[in-house]
Short mmCIF file of C-alpha atoms in Angstrom, two decimals:
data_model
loop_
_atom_site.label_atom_id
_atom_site.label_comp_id
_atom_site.label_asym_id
_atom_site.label_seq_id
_atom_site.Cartn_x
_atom_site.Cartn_y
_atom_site.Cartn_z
CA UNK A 2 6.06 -16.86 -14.58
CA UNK A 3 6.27 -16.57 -10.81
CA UNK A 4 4.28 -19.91 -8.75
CA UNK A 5 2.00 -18.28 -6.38
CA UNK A 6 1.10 -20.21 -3.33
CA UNK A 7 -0.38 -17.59 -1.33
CA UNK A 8 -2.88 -14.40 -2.21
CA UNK A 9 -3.93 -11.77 -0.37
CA UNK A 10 -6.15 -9.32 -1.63
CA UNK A 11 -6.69 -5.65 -0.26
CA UNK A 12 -9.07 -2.73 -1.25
CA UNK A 13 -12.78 -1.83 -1.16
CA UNK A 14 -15.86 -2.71 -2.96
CA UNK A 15 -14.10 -3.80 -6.12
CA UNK A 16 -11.99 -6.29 -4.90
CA UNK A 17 -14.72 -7.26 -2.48
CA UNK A 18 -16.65 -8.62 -5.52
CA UNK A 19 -19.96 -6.75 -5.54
CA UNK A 20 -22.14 -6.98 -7.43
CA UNK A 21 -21.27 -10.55 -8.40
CA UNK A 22 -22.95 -13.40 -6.53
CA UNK A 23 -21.42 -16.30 -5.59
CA UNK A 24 -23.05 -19.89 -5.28
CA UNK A 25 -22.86 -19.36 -1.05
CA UNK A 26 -24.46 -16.07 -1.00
CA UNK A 27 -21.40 -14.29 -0.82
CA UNK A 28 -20.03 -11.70 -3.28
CA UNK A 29 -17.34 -13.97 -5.74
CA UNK A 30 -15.43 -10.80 -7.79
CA UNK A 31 -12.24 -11.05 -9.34
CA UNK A 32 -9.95 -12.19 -6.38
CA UNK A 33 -11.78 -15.12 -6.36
CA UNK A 34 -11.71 -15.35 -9.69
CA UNK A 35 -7.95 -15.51 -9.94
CA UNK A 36 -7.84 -17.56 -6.37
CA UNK A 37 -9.75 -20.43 -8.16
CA UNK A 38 -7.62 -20.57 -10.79
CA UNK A 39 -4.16 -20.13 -9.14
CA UNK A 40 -5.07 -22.87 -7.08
CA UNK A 41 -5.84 -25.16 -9.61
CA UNK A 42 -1.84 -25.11 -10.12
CA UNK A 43 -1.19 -25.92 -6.38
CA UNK A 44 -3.29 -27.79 -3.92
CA UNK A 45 -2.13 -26.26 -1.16
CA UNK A 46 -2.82 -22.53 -2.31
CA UNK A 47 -3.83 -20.42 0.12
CA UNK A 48 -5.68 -16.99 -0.07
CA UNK A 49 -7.33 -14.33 1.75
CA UNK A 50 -9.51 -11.17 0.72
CA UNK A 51 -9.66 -8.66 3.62
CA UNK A 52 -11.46 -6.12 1.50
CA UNK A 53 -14.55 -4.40 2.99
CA UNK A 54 -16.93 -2.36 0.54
CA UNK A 55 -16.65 1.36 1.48
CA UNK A 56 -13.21 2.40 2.48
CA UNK A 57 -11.21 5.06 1.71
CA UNK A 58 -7.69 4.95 1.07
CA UNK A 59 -6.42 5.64 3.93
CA UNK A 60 -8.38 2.61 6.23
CA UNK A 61 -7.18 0.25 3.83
CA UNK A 62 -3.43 0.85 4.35
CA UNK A 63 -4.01 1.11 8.30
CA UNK A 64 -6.74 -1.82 8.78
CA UNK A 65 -5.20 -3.80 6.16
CA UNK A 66 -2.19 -3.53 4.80
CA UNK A 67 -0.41 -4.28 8.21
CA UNK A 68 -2.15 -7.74 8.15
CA UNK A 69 -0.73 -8.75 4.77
CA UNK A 70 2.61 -7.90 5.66
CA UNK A 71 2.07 -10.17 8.72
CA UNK A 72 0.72 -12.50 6.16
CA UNK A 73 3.76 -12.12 4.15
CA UNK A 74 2.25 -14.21 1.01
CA UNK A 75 3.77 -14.50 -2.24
CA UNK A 76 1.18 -12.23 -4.26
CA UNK A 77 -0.64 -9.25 -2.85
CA UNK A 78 -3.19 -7.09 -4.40
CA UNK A 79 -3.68 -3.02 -3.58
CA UNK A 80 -6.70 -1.57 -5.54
CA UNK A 81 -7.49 1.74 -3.18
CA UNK A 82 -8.29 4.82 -4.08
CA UNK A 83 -11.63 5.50 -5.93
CA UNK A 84 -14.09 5.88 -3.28
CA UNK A 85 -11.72 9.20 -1.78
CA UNK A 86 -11.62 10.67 -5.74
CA UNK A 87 -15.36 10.60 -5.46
CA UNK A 88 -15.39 13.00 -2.43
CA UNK A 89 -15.16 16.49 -2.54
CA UNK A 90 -11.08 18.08 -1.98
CA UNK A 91 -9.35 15.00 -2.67
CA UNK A 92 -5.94 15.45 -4.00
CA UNK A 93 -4.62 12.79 -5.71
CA UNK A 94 -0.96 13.39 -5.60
CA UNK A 95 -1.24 13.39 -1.60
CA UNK A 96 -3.18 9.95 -1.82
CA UNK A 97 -0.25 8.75 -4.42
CA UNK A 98 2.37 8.89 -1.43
CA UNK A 99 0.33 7.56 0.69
CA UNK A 100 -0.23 4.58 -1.56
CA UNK A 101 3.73 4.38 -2.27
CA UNK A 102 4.38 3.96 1.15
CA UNK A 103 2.01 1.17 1.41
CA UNK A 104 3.45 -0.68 -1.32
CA UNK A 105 6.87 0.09 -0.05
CA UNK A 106 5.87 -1.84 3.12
CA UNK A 107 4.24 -4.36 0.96
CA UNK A 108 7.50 -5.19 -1.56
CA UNK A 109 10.18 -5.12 1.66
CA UNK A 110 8.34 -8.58 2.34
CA UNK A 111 9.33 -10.15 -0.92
CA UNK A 112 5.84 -10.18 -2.43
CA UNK A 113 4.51 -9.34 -5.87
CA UNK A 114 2.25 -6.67 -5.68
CA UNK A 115 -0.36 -6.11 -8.06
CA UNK A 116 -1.95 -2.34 -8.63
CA UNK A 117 -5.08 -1.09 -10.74
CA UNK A 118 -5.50 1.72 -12.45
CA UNK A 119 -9.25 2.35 -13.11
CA UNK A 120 -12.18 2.45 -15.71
CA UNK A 121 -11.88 5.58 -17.72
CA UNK A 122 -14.74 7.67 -16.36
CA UNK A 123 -15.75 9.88 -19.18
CA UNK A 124 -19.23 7.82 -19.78
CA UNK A 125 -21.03 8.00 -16.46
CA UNK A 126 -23.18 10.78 -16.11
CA UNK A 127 -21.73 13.67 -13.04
CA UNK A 128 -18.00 11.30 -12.74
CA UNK A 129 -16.91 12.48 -15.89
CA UNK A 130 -16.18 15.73 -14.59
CA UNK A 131 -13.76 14.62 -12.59
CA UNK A 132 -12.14 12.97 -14.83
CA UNK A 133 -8.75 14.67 -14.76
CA UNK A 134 -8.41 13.75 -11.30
CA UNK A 135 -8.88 10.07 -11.75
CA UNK A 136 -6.49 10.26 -14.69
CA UNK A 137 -3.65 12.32 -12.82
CA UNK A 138 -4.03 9.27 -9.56
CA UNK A 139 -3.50 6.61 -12.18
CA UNK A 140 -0.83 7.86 -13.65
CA UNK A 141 0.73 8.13 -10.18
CA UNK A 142 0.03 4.29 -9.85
CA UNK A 143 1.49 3.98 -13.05
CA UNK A 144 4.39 5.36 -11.79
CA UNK A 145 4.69 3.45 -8.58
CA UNK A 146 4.14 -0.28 -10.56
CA UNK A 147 7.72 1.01 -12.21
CA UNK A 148 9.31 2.68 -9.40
CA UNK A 149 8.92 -0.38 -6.83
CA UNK A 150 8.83 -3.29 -9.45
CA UNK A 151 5.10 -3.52 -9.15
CA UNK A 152 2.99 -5.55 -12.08
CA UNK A 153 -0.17 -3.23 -13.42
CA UNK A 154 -3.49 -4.23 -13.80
CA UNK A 155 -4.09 -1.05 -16.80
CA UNK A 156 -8.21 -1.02 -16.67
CA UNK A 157 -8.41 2.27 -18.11
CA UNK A 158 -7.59 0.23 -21.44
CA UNK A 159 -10.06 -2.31 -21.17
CA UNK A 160 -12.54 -1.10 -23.97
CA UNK A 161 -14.98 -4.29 -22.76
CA UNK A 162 -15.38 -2.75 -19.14
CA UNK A 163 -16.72 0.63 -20.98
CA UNK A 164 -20.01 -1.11 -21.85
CA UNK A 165 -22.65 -0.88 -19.87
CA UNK A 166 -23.51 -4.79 -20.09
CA UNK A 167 -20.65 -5.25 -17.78
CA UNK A 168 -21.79 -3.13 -14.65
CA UNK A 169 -24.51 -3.96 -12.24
CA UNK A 170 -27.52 -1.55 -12.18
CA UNK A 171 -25.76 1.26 -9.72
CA UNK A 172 -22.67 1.99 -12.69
CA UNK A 173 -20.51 1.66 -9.90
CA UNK A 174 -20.18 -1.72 -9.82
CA UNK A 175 -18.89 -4.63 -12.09
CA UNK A 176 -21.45 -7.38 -12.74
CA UNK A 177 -20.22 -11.19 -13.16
CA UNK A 178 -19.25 -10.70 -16.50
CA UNK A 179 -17.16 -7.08 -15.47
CA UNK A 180 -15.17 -9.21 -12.53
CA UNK A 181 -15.05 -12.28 -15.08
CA UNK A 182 -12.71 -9.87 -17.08
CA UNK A 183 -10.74 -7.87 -14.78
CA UNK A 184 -10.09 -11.82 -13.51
CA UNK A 185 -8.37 -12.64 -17.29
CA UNK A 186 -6.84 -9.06 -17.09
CA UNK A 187 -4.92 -9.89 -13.80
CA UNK A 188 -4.09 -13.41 -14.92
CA UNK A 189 -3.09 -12.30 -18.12
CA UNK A 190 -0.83 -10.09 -16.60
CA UNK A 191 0.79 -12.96 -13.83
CA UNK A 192 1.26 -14.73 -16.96
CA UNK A 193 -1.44 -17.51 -16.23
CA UNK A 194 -3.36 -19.46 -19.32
CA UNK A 195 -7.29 -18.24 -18.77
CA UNK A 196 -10.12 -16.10 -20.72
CA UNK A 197 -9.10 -13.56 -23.11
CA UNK A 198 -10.19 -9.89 -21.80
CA UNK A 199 -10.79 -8.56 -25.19
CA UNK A 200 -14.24 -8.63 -24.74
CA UNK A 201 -16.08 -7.09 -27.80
CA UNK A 202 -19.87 -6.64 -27.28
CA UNK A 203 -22.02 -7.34 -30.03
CA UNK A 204 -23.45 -3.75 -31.18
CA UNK A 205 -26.93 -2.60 -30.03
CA UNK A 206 -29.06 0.73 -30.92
CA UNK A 207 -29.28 2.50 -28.31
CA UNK A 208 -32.55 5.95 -28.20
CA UNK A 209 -30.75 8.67 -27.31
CA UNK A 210 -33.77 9.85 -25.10
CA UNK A 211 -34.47 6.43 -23.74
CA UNK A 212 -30.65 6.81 -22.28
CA UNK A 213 -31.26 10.49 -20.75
CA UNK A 214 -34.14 8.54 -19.03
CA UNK A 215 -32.27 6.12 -17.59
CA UNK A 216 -28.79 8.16 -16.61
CA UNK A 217 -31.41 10.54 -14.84
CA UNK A 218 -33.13 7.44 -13.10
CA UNK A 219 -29.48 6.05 -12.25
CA UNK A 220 -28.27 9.56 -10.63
CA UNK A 221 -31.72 10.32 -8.26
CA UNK A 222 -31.63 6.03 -7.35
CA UNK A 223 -27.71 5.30 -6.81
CA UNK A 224 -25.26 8.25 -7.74
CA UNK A 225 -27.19 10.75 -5.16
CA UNK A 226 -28.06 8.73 -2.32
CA UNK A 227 -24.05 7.17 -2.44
CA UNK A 228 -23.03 10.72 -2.33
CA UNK A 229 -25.12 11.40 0.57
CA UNK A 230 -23.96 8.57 2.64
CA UNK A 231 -20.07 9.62 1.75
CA UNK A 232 -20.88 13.36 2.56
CA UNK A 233 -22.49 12.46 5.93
CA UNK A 234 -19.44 10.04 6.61
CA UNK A 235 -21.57 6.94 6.47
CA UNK A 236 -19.89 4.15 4.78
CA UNK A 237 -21.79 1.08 3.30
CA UNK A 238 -19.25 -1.07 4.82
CA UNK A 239 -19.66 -0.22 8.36
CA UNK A 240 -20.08 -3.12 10.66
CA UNK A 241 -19.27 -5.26 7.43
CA UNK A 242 -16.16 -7.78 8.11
CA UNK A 243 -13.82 -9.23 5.81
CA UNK A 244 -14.84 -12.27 3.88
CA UNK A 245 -11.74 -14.51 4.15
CA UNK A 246 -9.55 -12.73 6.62
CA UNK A 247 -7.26 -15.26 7.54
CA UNK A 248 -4.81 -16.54 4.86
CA UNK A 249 -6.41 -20.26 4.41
CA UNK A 250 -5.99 -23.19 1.46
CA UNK A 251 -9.00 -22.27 -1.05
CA UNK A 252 -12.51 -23.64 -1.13
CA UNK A 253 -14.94 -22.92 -4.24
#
């Protein structure tokens, strides 16, 4: 195992942290998650999380990934991607080189670099449908994590993140107990003691017209309205700045 004594984390929504609260109003998420704990094996751990909700592949590696090679920390995380797979025309082997050149730029500093591939998609309602695209992208990212020495975050495995009872009410975001895992996924993989991510729900009957109901309440009150925004180019993180933009020691 590799000591970490700096993190920086890059990407959108996900690594954000909504939908999980934190004690100072803030969104916590998974970066924090594994921020809190890394720095529980250093006191002088520093960490930064200069993803904004929102942005498509393409921002992150020219807003951010430029800053965390500045940065140059020991651990950097690259989670990009989803929000442009969502959007009509994407092509995910285009995206894939764009992402290899960002972690190119990323590994010629010396840091470990830590990519995700996603939640398989085939149980949300309209996303399914696209789910040979999503699949094709994360195989490229699988692909990358070996090319360029990369460790993989493999979500698309995690049969815990497929239940329901670990997204917030929108489906398109983790709750606490979805970033709580992905946390003991990413430790698990840097080879730090934490929470098992084999999360097995306890079974519960679920009305088969009772969930038509609510995947038809879920598309007209989140799925359509985030569509609209994306299709009319407005993003949900516009105006929104990082939360920890500067590399600094951790504070719970």
């Amino acid at each position: 195992m590799r000591h970490y004594g700096s993190f920086v984390a890059l990407g959108d929504s996900f690594t954000e942290g909504l939908n999980d609260p934190g004690s100072d109003g803030r969104f916590r998420g998974w970066a924090d998650r594994v921020a809190e704990r890394l720095a529980l094996d250093d006191p002088s751990f520093r960490y930064a999380n200069l993803a904004v909700r929102g942005k498509l592949l393409d921002q992150i590696v020219a807003d951010q990934v430029p800053l965390a090679v500045e940065m140059s920390p020991d651990l950097v995380s690259l989670c990009a991607g989803g929000n442009d797979l969502l959007r009509p025309g994407s092509d995910p082997d285009v995206m894939a080189k764009t992402l290899a050149g960002a972690v190119r730029a990323l590994r010629a500093t010396g840091a470990d670099v830590l990519l995700f591939t996603g939640v398989d998609p085939r149980d949300t309602p309209l996303m399914r449908r696209l789910r040979g695209r999503f699949a094709v992208y994360y195989l490229h990212i699988r692909s990358i994590a070996d090319l360029y020495g990369c460790r993989l975050v493999d979500q698309w495995s995690m049969q815990g993140l497929r239940d329901w009872r670990a997204w917030s009410e929108d489906r398109l975001h983790m709750n606490a107990d979805g970033h709580r895992l992905v946390a003991a996924r990413v430790l698990d993989v840097l080879g730090v003691p934490f929470d098992d991510w084999h999360k097995v729900w306890p079974e519960r009957a679920v009305d088969p017209r009772a969930r038509r109901r609510e995947d038809a309440q879920w598309i007209r009150e989140h799925l359509v309205p985030w569509m609209s925004r994306r299709l009319r180019g407005v993003s949900s993180g516009d105006g929104v700045a990082p939360k920890r933009p500067e590399l600094s020691h951790w504070m719970a």
